[in-house]
XYZ file of C-alpha atoms in Angstrom:
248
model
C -28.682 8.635 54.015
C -28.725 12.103 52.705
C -25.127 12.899 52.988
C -24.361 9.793 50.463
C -27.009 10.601 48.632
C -26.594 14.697 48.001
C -23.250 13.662 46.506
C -21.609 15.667 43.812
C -20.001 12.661 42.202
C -22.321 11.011 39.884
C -24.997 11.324 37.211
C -28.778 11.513 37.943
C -31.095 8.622 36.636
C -34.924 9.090 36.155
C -37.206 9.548 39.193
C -40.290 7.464 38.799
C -41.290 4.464 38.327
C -44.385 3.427 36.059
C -46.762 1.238 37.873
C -50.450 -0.180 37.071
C -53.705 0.829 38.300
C -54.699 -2.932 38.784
C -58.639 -1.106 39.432
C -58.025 1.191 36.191
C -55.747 -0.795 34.213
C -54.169 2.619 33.339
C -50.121 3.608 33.706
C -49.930 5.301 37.414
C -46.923 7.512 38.453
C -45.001 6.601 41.588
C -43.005 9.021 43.031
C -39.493 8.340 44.367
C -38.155 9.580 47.504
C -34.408 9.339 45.962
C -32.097 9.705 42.950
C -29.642 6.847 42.573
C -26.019 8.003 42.014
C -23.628 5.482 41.392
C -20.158 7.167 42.109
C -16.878 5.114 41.586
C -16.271 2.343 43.900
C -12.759 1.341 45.420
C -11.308 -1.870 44.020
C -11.675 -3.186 47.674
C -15.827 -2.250 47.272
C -16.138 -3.880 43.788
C -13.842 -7.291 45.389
C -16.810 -7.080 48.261
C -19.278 -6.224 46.426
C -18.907 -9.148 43.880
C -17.802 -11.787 47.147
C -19.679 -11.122 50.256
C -22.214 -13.766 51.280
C -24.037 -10.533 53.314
C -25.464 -8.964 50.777
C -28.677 -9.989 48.441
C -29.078 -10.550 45.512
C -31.735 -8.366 42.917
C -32.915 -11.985 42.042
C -34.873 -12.179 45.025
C -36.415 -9.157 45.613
C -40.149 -10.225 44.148
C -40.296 -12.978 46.774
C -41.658 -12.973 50.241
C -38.523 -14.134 52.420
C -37.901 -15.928 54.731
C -35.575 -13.942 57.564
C -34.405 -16.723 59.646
C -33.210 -18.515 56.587
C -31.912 -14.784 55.474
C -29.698 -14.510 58.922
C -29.372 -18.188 59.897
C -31.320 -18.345 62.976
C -34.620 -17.988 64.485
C -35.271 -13.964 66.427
C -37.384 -11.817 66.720
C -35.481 -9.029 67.116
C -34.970 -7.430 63.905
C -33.752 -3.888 62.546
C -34.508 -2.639 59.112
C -32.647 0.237 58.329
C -33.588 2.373 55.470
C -30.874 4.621 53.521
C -28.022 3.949 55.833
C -25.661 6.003 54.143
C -21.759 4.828 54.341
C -22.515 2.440 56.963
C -20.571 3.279 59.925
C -23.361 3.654 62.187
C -25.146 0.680 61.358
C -22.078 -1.193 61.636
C -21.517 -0.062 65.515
C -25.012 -0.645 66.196
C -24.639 -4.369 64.954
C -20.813 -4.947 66.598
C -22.833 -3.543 69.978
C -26.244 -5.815 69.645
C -24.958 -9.357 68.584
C -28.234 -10.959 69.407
C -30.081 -8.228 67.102
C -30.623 -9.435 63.401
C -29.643 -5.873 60.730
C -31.012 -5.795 57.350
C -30.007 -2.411 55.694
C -31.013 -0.735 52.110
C -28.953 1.616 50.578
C -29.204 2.377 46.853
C -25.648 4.104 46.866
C -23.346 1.363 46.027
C -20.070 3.165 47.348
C -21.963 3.018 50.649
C -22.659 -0.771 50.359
C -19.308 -1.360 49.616
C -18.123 0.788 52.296
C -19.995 -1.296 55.004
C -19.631 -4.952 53.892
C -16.188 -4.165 54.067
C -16.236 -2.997 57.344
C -18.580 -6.323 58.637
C -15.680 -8.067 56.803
C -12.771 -6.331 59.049
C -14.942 -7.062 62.639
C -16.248 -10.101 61.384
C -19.974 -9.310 61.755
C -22.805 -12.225 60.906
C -25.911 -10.142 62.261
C -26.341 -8.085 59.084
C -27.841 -8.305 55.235
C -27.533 -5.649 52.722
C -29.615 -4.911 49.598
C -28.801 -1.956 46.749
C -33.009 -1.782 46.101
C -35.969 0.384 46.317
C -37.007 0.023 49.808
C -40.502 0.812 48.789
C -40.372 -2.206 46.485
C -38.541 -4.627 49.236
C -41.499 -3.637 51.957
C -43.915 -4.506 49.552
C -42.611 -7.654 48.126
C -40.168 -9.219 50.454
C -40.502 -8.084 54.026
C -43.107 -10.413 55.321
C -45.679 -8.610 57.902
C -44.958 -8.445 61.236
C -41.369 -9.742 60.868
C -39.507 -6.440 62.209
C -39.586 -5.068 65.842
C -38.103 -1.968 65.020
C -37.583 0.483 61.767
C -35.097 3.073 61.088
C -34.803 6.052 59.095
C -32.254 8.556 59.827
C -31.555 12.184 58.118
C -33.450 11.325 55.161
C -33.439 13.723 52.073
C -35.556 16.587 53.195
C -36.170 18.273 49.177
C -36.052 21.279 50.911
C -38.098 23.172 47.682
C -41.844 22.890 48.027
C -42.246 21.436 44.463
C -40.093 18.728 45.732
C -42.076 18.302 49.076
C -43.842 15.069 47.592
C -40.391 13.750 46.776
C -40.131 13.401 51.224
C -39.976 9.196 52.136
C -42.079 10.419 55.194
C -45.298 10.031 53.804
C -49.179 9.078 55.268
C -49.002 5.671 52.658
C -45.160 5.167 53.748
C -45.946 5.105 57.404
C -48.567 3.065 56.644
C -47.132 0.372 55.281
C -43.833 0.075 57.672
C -46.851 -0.638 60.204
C -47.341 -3.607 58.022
C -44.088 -4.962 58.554
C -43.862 -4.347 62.603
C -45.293 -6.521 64.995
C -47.405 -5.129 67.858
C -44.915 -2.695 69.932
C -42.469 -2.133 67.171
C -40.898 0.783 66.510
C -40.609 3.497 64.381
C -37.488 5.894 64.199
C -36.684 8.899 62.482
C -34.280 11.770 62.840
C -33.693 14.866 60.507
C -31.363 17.901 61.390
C -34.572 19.970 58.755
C -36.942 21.551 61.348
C -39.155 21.584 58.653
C -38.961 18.217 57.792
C -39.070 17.533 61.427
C -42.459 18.823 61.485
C -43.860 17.274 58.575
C -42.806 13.764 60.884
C -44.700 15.034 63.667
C -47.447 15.913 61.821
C -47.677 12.908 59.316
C -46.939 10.499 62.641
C -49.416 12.134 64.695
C -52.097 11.497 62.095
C -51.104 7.631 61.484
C -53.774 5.524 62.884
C -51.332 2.752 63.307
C -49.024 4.684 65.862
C -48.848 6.183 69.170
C -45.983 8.771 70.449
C -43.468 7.051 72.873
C -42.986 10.803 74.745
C -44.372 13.965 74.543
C -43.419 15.510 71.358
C -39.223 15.168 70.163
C -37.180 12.675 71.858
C -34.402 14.674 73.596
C -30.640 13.107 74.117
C -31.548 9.828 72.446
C -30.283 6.596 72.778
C -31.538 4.510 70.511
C -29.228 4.880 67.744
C -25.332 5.954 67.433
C -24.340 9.718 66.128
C -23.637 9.511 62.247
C -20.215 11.387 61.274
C -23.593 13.719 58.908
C -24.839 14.438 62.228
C -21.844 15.381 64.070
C -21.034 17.853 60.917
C -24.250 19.509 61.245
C -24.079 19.992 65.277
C -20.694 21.740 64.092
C -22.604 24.028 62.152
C -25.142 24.952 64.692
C -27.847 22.566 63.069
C -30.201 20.989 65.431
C -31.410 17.201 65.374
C -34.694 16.439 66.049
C -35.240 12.504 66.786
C -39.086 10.999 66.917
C -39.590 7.067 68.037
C -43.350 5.973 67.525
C -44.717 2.665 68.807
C -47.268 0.192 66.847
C -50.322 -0.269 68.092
């Protein structure tokens, strides 16, 4: 996610949203965990952007929905995968899993476009794309206990202190993701930020909703495919730490 995200390319937008203190009836911040950068899209991303039947539509996004309507067929076995950067990875995970249904958010259009066109070239049915606050989809759209598993790989890790509260890894994040997995489901993270690594340890740890698959990092995983950001980093002597928490 973060190496689409940390871009040079593009122009900031606003962070927060304004919500409502339903209790309060008073304006109440809500802090984002990203800042949406458009960046120029390829005529080929704009064509499949504008003609691909995988990805959904803003239209929907207040509405609970209905997944096997979504994807076409009743399963169980469900990824959501949050800030998937360009794509690539996601893509091999769904060309290697054809029985597994993929919905993946991505607010960086370039990196929308960048996948659908790729599930257009192997001819992929198993995934669903949305350009939205995944914050807003959980809430709204995701009904509860319709995912097995959750993914969130090398998320922005707003390295500054003052930016700490800006980290998607959060108690009230964690929190509601439970919502959304059935009993057993999973939880995924990875950073290459030892820092950040540790806030997930810590924040996971302390989530009533969760227990530790292993003791501490998972080491050589094999849950999920090496991202080209990953690879880059392991050039540069970075290390990757990789947590998987179960539902209770």
């Amino acid at each position: 996610m973060r190496n689409i995200e940390n871009s040079n390319e593009v122009v900031l937008e606003k962070h927060d949203d304004v919500v409502k203190d339903q209790q309060k009836d008073r304006p109440l911040r809500t802090v984002r965990s990203f800042v949406k950068r458009e960046g120029r899209l390829t005529k080929g991303q704009e064509r499949i952007l504008a003609e691909s039947p995988y990805l959904l539509s803003h239209t929907i996004v207040d509405e609970v929905w209905d997944l096997d309507q979504i994807f076409g067929r009743q399963n169980r076995a469900r990824t959501l995968e949050i800030g998937f950067g360009d794509g690539a990875s996601l893509s091999k995970m769904a060309e290697n899993e054809p029985a597994r249904d993929f919905l993946g958010i991505e607010v960086h259009r370039p990196g929308v476009g960048r996948l659908l066109l790729d599930v257009e070239e192997k001819g992929l049915t198993n995934i669903r794309v949305i350009d939205y606050d995944a914050v807003h989809i959980l809430k709204h759209a995701i009904p509860d206990g319709a995912l097995d598993c959750v993914q969130i790989f090398f998320p922005d890790p707003w390295h500054k202190k003052k930016h700490h509260k800006r980290r998607i890894i959060q108690p009230e994040f964690v929190a509601l993701i439970a919502k959304k997995l059935c009993s057993g489901g999973r939880l995924c993270l990875a950073t290459d930020w030892e820092p950040y690594a540790e806030h997930m340890m810590e924040v996971m740890l302390a989530a009533p909703d969760y227990e530790n698959s292993v003791e501490g990092f998972i080491e050589n995983p094999t849950h999920r495919m090496p991202t080209k950001f990953e690879a880059r980093g392991r050039r540069l002597g970075h290390g990757v730490w990789d947590l998987v928490f179960l539902k209770r």
